Coordinates of C-alpha atoms in Angstrom, one line a residue:
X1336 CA -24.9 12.7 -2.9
X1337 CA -24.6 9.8 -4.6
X1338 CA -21.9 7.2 -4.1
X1339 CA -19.3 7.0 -6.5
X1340 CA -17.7 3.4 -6.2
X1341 CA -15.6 1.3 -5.9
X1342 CA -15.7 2.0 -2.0
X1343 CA -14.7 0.4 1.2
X1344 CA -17.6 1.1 3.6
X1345 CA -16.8 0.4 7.8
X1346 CA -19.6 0.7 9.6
X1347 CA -19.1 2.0 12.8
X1348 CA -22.0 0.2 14.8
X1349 CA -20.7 -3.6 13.7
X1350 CA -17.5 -2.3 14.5
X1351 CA -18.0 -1.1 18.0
X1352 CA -20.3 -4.6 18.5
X1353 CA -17.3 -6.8 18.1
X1354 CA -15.2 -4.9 20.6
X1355 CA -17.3 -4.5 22.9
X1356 CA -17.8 -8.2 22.6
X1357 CA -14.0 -8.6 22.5
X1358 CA -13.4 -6.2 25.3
X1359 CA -15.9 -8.8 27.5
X1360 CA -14.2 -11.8 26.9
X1361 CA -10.7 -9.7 28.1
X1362 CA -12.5 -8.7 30.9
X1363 CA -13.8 -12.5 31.4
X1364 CA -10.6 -14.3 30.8
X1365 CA -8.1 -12.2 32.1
X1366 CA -6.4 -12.6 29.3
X1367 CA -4.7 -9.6 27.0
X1368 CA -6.8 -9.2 23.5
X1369 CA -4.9 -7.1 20.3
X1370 CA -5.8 -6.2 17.2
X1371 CA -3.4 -7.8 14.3
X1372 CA -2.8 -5.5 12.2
X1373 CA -2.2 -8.2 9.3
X1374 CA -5.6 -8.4 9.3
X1375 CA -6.8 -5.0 10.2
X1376 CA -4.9 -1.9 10.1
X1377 CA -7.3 1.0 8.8
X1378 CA -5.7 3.5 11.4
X1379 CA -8.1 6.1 10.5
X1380 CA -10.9 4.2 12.9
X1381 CA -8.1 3.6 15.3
X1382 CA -9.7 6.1 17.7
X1383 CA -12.3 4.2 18.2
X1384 CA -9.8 1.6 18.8
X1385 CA -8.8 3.2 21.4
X1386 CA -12.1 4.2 23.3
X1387 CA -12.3 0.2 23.8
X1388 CA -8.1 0.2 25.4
X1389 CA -6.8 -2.4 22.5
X1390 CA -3.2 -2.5 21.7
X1391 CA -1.9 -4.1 18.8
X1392 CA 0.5 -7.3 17.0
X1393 CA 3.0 -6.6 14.7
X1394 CA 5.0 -8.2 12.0
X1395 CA 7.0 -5.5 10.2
X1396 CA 8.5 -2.7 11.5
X1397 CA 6.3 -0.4 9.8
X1398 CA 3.3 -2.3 12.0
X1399 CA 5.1 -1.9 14.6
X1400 CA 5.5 2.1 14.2
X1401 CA 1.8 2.3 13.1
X1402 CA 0.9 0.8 16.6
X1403 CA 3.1 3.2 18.7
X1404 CA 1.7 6.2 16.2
X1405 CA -1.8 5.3 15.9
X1406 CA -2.6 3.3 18.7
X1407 CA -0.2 4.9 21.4
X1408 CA 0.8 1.7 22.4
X1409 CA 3.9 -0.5 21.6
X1410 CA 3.7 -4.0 19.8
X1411 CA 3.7 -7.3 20.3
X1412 CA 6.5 -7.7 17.4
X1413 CA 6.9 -11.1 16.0
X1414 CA 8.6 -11.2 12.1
X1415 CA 9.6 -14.5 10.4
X1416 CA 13.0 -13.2 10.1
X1417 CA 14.6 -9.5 11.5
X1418 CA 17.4 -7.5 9.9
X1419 CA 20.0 -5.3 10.9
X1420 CA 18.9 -2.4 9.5
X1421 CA 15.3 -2.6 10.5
X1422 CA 15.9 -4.4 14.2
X1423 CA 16.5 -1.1 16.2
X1424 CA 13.1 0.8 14.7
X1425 CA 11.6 -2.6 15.8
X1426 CA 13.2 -2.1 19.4
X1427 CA 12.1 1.4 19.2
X1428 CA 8.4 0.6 19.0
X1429 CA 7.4 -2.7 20.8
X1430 CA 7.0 -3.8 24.0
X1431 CA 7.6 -7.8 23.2
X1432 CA 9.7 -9.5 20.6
X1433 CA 9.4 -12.7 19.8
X1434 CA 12.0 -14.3 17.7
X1435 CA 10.9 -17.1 14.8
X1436 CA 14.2 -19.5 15.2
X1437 CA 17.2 -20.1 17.8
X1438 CA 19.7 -18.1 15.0
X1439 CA 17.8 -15.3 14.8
X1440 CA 17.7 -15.2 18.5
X1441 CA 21.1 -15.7 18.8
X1442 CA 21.4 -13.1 16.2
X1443 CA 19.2 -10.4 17.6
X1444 CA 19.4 -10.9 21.5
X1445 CA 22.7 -8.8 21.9
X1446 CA 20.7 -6.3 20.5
X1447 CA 17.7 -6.4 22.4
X1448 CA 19.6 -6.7 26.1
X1449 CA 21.0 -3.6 24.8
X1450 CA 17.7 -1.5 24.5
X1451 CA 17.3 1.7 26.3
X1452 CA 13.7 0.6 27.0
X1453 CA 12.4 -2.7 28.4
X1454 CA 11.5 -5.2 25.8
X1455 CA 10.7 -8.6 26.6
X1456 CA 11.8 -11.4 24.6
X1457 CA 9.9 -14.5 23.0
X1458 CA 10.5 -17.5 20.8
X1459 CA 8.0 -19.1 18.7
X1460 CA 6.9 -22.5 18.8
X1461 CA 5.3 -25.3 16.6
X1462 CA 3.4 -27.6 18.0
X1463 CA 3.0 -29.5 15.0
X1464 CA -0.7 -29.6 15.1
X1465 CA -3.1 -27.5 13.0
X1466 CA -6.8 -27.8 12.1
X1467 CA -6.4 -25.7 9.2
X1468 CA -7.1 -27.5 6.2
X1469 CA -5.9 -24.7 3.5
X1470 CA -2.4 -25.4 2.8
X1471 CA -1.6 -21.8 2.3
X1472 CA -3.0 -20.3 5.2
X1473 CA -1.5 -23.3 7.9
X1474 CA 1.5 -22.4 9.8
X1475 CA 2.1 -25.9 11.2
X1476 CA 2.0 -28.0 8.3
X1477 CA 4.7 -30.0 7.2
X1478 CA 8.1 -28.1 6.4
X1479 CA 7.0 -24.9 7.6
X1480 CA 9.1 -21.7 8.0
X1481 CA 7.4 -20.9 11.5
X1482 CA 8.5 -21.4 14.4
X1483 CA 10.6 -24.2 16.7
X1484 CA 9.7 -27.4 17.2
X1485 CA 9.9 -28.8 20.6
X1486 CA 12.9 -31.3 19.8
X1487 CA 15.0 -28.4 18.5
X1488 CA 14.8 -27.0 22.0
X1489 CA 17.6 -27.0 24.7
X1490 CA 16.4 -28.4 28.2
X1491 CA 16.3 -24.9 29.4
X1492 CA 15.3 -21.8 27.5
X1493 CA 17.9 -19.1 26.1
X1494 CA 18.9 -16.3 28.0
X1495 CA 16.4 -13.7 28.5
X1496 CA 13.1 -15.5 27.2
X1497 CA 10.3 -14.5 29.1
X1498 CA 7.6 -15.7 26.6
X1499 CA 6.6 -18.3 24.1
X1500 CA 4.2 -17.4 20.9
X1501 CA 2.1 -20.0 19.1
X1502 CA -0.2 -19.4 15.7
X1503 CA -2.0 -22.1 14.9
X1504 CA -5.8 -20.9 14.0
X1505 CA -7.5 -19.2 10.8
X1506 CA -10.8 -18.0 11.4
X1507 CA -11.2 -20.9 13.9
X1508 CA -13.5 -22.1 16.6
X1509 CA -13.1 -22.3 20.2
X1510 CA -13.3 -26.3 20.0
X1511 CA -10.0 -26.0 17.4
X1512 CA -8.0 -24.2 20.4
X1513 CA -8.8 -26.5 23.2
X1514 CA -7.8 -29.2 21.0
X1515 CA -4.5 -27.5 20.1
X1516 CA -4.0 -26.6 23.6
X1517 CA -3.6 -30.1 24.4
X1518 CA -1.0 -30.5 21.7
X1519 CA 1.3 -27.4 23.4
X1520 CA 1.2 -28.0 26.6
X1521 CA 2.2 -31.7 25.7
X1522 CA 5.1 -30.5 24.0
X1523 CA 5.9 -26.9 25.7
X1524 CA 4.6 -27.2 29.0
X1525 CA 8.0 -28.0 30.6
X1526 CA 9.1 -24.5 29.7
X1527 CA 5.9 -22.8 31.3
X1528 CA 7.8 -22.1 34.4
X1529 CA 10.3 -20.4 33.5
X1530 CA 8.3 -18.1 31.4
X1531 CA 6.3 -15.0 32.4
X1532 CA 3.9 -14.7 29.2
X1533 CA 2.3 -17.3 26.6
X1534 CA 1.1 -15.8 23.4
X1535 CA -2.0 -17.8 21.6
X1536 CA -1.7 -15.7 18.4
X1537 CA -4.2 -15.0 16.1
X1538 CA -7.8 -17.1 14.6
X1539 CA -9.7 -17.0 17.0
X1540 CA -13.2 -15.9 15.3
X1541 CA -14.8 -14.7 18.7
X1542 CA -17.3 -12.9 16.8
X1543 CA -19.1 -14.8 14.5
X1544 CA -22.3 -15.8 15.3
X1545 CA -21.5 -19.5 16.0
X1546 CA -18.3 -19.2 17.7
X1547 CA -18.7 -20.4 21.8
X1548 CA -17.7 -17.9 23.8
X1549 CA -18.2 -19.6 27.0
X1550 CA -15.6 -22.1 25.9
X1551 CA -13.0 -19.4 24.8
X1552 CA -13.5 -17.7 28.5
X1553 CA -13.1 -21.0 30.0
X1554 CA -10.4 -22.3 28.2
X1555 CA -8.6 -19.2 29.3
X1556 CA -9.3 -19.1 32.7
X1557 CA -7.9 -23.1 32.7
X1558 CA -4.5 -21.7 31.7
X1559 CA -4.6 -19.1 34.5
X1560 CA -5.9 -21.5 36.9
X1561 CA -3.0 -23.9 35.9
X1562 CA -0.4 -21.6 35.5
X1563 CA -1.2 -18.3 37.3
X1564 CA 2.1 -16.7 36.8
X1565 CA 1.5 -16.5 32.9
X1566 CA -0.3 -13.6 31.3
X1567 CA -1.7 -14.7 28.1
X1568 CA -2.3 -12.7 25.1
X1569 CA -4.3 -13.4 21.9
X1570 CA -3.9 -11.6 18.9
X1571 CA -7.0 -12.3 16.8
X1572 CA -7.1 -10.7 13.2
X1573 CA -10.5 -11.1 11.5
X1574 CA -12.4 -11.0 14.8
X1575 CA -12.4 -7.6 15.4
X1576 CA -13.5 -6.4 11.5
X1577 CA -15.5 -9.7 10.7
X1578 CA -18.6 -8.3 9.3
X1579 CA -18.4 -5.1 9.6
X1580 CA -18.3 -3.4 5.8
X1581 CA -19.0 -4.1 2.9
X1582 CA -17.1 -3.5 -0.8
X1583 CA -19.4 -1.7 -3.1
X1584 CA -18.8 -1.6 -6.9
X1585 CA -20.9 -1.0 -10.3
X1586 CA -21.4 -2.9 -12.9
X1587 CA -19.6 -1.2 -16.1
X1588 CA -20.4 -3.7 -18.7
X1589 CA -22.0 -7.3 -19.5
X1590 CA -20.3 -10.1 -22.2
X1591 CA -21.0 -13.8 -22.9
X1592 CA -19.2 -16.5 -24.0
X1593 CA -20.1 -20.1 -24.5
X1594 CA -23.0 -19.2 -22.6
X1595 CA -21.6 -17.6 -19.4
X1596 CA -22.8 -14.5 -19.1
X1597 CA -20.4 -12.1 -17.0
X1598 CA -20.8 -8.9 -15.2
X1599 CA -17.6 -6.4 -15.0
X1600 CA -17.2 -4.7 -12.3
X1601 CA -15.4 -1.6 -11.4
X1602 CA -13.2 -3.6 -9.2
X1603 CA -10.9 -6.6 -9.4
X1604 CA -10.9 -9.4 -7.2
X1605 CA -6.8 -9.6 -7.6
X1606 CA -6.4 -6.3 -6.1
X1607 CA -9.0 -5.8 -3.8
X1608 CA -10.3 -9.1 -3.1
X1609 CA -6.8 -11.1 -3.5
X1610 CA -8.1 -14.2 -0.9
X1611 CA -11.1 -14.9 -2.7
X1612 CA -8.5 -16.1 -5.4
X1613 CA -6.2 -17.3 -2.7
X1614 CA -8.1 -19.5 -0.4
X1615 CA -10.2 -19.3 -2.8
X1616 CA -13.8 -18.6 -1.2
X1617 CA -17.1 -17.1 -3.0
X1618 CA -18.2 -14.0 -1.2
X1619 CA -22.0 -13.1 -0.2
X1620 CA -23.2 -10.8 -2.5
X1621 CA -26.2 -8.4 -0.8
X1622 CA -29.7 -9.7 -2.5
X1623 CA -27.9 -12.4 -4.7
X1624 CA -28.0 -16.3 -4.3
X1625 CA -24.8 -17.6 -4.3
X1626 CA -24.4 -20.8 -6.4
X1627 CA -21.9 -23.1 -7.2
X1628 CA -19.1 -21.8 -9.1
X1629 CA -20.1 -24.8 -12.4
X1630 CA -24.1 -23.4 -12.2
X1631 CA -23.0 -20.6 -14.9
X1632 CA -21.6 -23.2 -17.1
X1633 CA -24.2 -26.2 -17.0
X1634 CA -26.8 -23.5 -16.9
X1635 CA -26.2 -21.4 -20.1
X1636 CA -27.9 -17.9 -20.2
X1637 CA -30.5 -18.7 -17.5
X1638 CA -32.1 -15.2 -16.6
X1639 CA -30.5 -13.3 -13.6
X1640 CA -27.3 -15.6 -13.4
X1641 CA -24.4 -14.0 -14.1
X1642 CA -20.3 -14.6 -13.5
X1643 CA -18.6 -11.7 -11.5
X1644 CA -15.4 -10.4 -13.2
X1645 CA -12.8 -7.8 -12.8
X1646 CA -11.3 -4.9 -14.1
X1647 CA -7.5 -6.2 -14.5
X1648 CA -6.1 -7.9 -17.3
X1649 CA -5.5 -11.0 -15.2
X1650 CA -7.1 -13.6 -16.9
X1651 CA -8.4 -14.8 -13.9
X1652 CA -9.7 -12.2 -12.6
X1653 CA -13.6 -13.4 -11.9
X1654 CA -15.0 -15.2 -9.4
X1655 CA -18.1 -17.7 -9.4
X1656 CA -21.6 -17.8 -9.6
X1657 CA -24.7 -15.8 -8.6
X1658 CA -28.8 -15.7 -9.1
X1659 CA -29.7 -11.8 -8.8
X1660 CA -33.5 -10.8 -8.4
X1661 CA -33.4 -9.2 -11.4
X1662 CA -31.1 -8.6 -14.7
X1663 CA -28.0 -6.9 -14.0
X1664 CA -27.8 -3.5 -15.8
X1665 CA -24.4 -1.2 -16.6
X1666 CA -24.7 1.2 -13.7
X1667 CA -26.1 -1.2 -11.2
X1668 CA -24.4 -1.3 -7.4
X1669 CA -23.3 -4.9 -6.4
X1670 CA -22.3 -5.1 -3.0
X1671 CA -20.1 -7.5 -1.5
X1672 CA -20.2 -8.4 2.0
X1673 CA -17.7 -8.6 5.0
X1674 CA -14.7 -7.0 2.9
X1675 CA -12.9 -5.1 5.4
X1676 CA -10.3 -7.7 7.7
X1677 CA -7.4 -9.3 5.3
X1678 CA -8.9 -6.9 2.1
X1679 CA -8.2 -3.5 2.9
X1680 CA -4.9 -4.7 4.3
X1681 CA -3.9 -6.4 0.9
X1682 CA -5.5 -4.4 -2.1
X1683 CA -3.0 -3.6 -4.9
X1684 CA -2.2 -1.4 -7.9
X1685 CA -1.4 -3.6 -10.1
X1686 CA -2.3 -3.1 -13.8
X1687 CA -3.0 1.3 -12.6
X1688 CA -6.7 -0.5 -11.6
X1689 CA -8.3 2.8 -10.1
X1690 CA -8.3 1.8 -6.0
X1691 CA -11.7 1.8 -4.2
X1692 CA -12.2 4.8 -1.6
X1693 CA -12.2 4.6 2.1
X1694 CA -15.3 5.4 4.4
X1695 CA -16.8 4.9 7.3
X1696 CA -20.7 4.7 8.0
X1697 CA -20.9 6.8 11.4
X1698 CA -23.7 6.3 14.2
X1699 CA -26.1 9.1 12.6
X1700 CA -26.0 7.5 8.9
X1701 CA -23.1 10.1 7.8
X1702 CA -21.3 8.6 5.4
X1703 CA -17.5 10.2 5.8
X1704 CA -14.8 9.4 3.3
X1705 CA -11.8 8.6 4.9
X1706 CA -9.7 9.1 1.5
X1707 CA -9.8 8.9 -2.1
X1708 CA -6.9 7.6 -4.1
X1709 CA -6.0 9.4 -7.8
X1710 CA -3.2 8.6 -9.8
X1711 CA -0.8 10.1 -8.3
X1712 CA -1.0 7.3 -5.3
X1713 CA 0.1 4.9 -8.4
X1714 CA 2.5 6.6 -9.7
X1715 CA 4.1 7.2 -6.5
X1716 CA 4.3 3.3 -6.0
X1717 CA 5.9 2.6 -9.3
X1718 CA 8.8 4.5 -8.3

């Protein structure tokens, strides 16, 4: 049967190599390893999920439910900021809570003491110190919204805090989190005794090819070495879906202008591909050269080169540059790689753009659809 595209393709062998990789450096560590579900929240795969014992971050109380639902295991919750109304669904389904500032603490702590169920309590910190060099994507630059800084602080923690939760990475290396590390425990460390659980957060790319291991492992075991009483957690998002499926559209039509020759696609890189706008990056492409974004432009009309654009009526809706073997032709697959963490997650309706299918690539070759959307999933979103 033939594919009918757009469509979201997992495949289920990458996906069970990075957790059993992930699954070995818990082992190796001693540390706790979750999946974010910022990142990564297709809870149809979320038995396999399971087979490997992961549990699951939160932001949102919706996450939060999903992880208790799906996952059968209650968050880590962390939100920039909690309400009233939301707060006791939060309670309902997590087993940590980490707060974002001292008022929301003071705000929310009543609350928590008051739960039926145990639910330890956290605060998150800011080192001040981020390798991340996109603006948008670092939590520690100047100004932020995330997180206390150590001089805001009292000499002894708050009532009740058991934990401290720092986010600092994006798709980072081992290297970036030993570095880091010095800059927490410089600022932090004081508070380490008192406190029963340290939270690393998220970016830590543990599976991409180049990422050391080794180092992550022995970084780990330094902080348990150091402070044995502390269990640590890491909450890495892309790790555990980096590489593993692909986004597979059709070309519907071909145009120039000025001599940039584009290729429309049945998808749109606003709603289904939002951070290669937003960071911005230039995805692989199966079977294509990538080039620079300018090669269209100072190359006018060369054979095989083609712009990528989307479907919307976003003006902006294309993306960069490639060399294909051969001339692009309506009808024609183009496949973009790694296209399942922080893309499934963040795909929108806008502009009633028809919104790729779900499937998964089993172990035999089966391809099973995990769902099809129709218009009726729009219209139900516009009101």
């Amino acid at each position: 049967m033939p594919l009918r595209t757009p469509c979201y393709i997992v495949e289920e062998k990458l996906l069970r190599r990075n957790l059993s990789l992930i699954r070995e450096v818990a082992r190796e560590s001693g540390a706790e390893i979750i999946v974010s579900f910022k990142a990564f929240a297709l809870w149809r795969v979320f038995p396999i999920l399971r087979e490997y014992g992961f549990g699951a971050s939160a932001s949102s109380p919706y996450e939060a439910r999903l992880a208790l639902e799906e996952l059968g295991s209650p968050a880590h919750t962390y939100s920039p900021a909690y309400t009233e109304d939301t707060f006791p669904s939060v309670l309902e389904c997590s087993q940590s809570v980490t707060f974002n500032s001292l008022s929301q603490y003071e705000r929310f702590y009543p609350l928590l003491r008051q739960s039926k169920r145990p639910v330890s309590c956290g605060l998150r910190i800011n080192p001040e110190y981020s390798e991340i060099e996109t603006e948008l994507y670092n939590p520690c630059a100047p100004g932020s919204r995330f997180g206390i800084l150590a001089d805001q602080l009292p000499d002894k923690l708050p009532e009740g805090v058991e934990g401290l939760h720092c986010h600092c990475h994006c798709e980072s290396s081992a290297e970036a989190l030993q570095r880091t590390l010095a800059h927490i425990e410089a600022k932090f460390s004081r508070y380490f005794r008192d406190i029963k659980w340290l939270n690393l957060g998220g970016g830590h790319l543990m599976t991409r090819k180049d990422y050391n291991v080794g180092l992550l492992i022995y970084i780990i075991k330094g902080i348990r070495s150091r402070y044995p009483w502390l269990h640590v957690v890491l909450e890495p998002g892309s790790a555990f879906a980096w590489q593993t499926g692909t986004l597979v559209a059709s070309v519907v039509d071909i145009v120039e202008n000025k001599g940039i020759r584009t290729a429309i696609l049945d998808v749109s890189f606003t709603c289904h591909m939002p951070d290669c706008l937003e960071m911005p990056y230039q995805p692989a492409v199966r079977g294509a050269e990538t080039l620079s974004p300018s090669y269209c432009s100072e190359h006018p009309l060369e054979p095989c080169v083609y712009r990528l654009g989307g479907n919307s009526c976003l003006s902006g809706d294309f993306l960069g540059c490639w060399r294909f073997p051969k001339p692009l032709s309506i009808g024609d697959h183009v496949v973009f790689e790694d296209m399942i963490h922080y893309t499934t997650v963040k795909t929108t309706m806008f502009n009633g753009i028809h919104h790729p299918s779900l499937a998964i690539l089993r172990l035999d070759g089966t391809l099973d659809t995990l769902r099809q959307f129709t218009y009726e999933d729009y219209r139900s979103r516009m009101c």
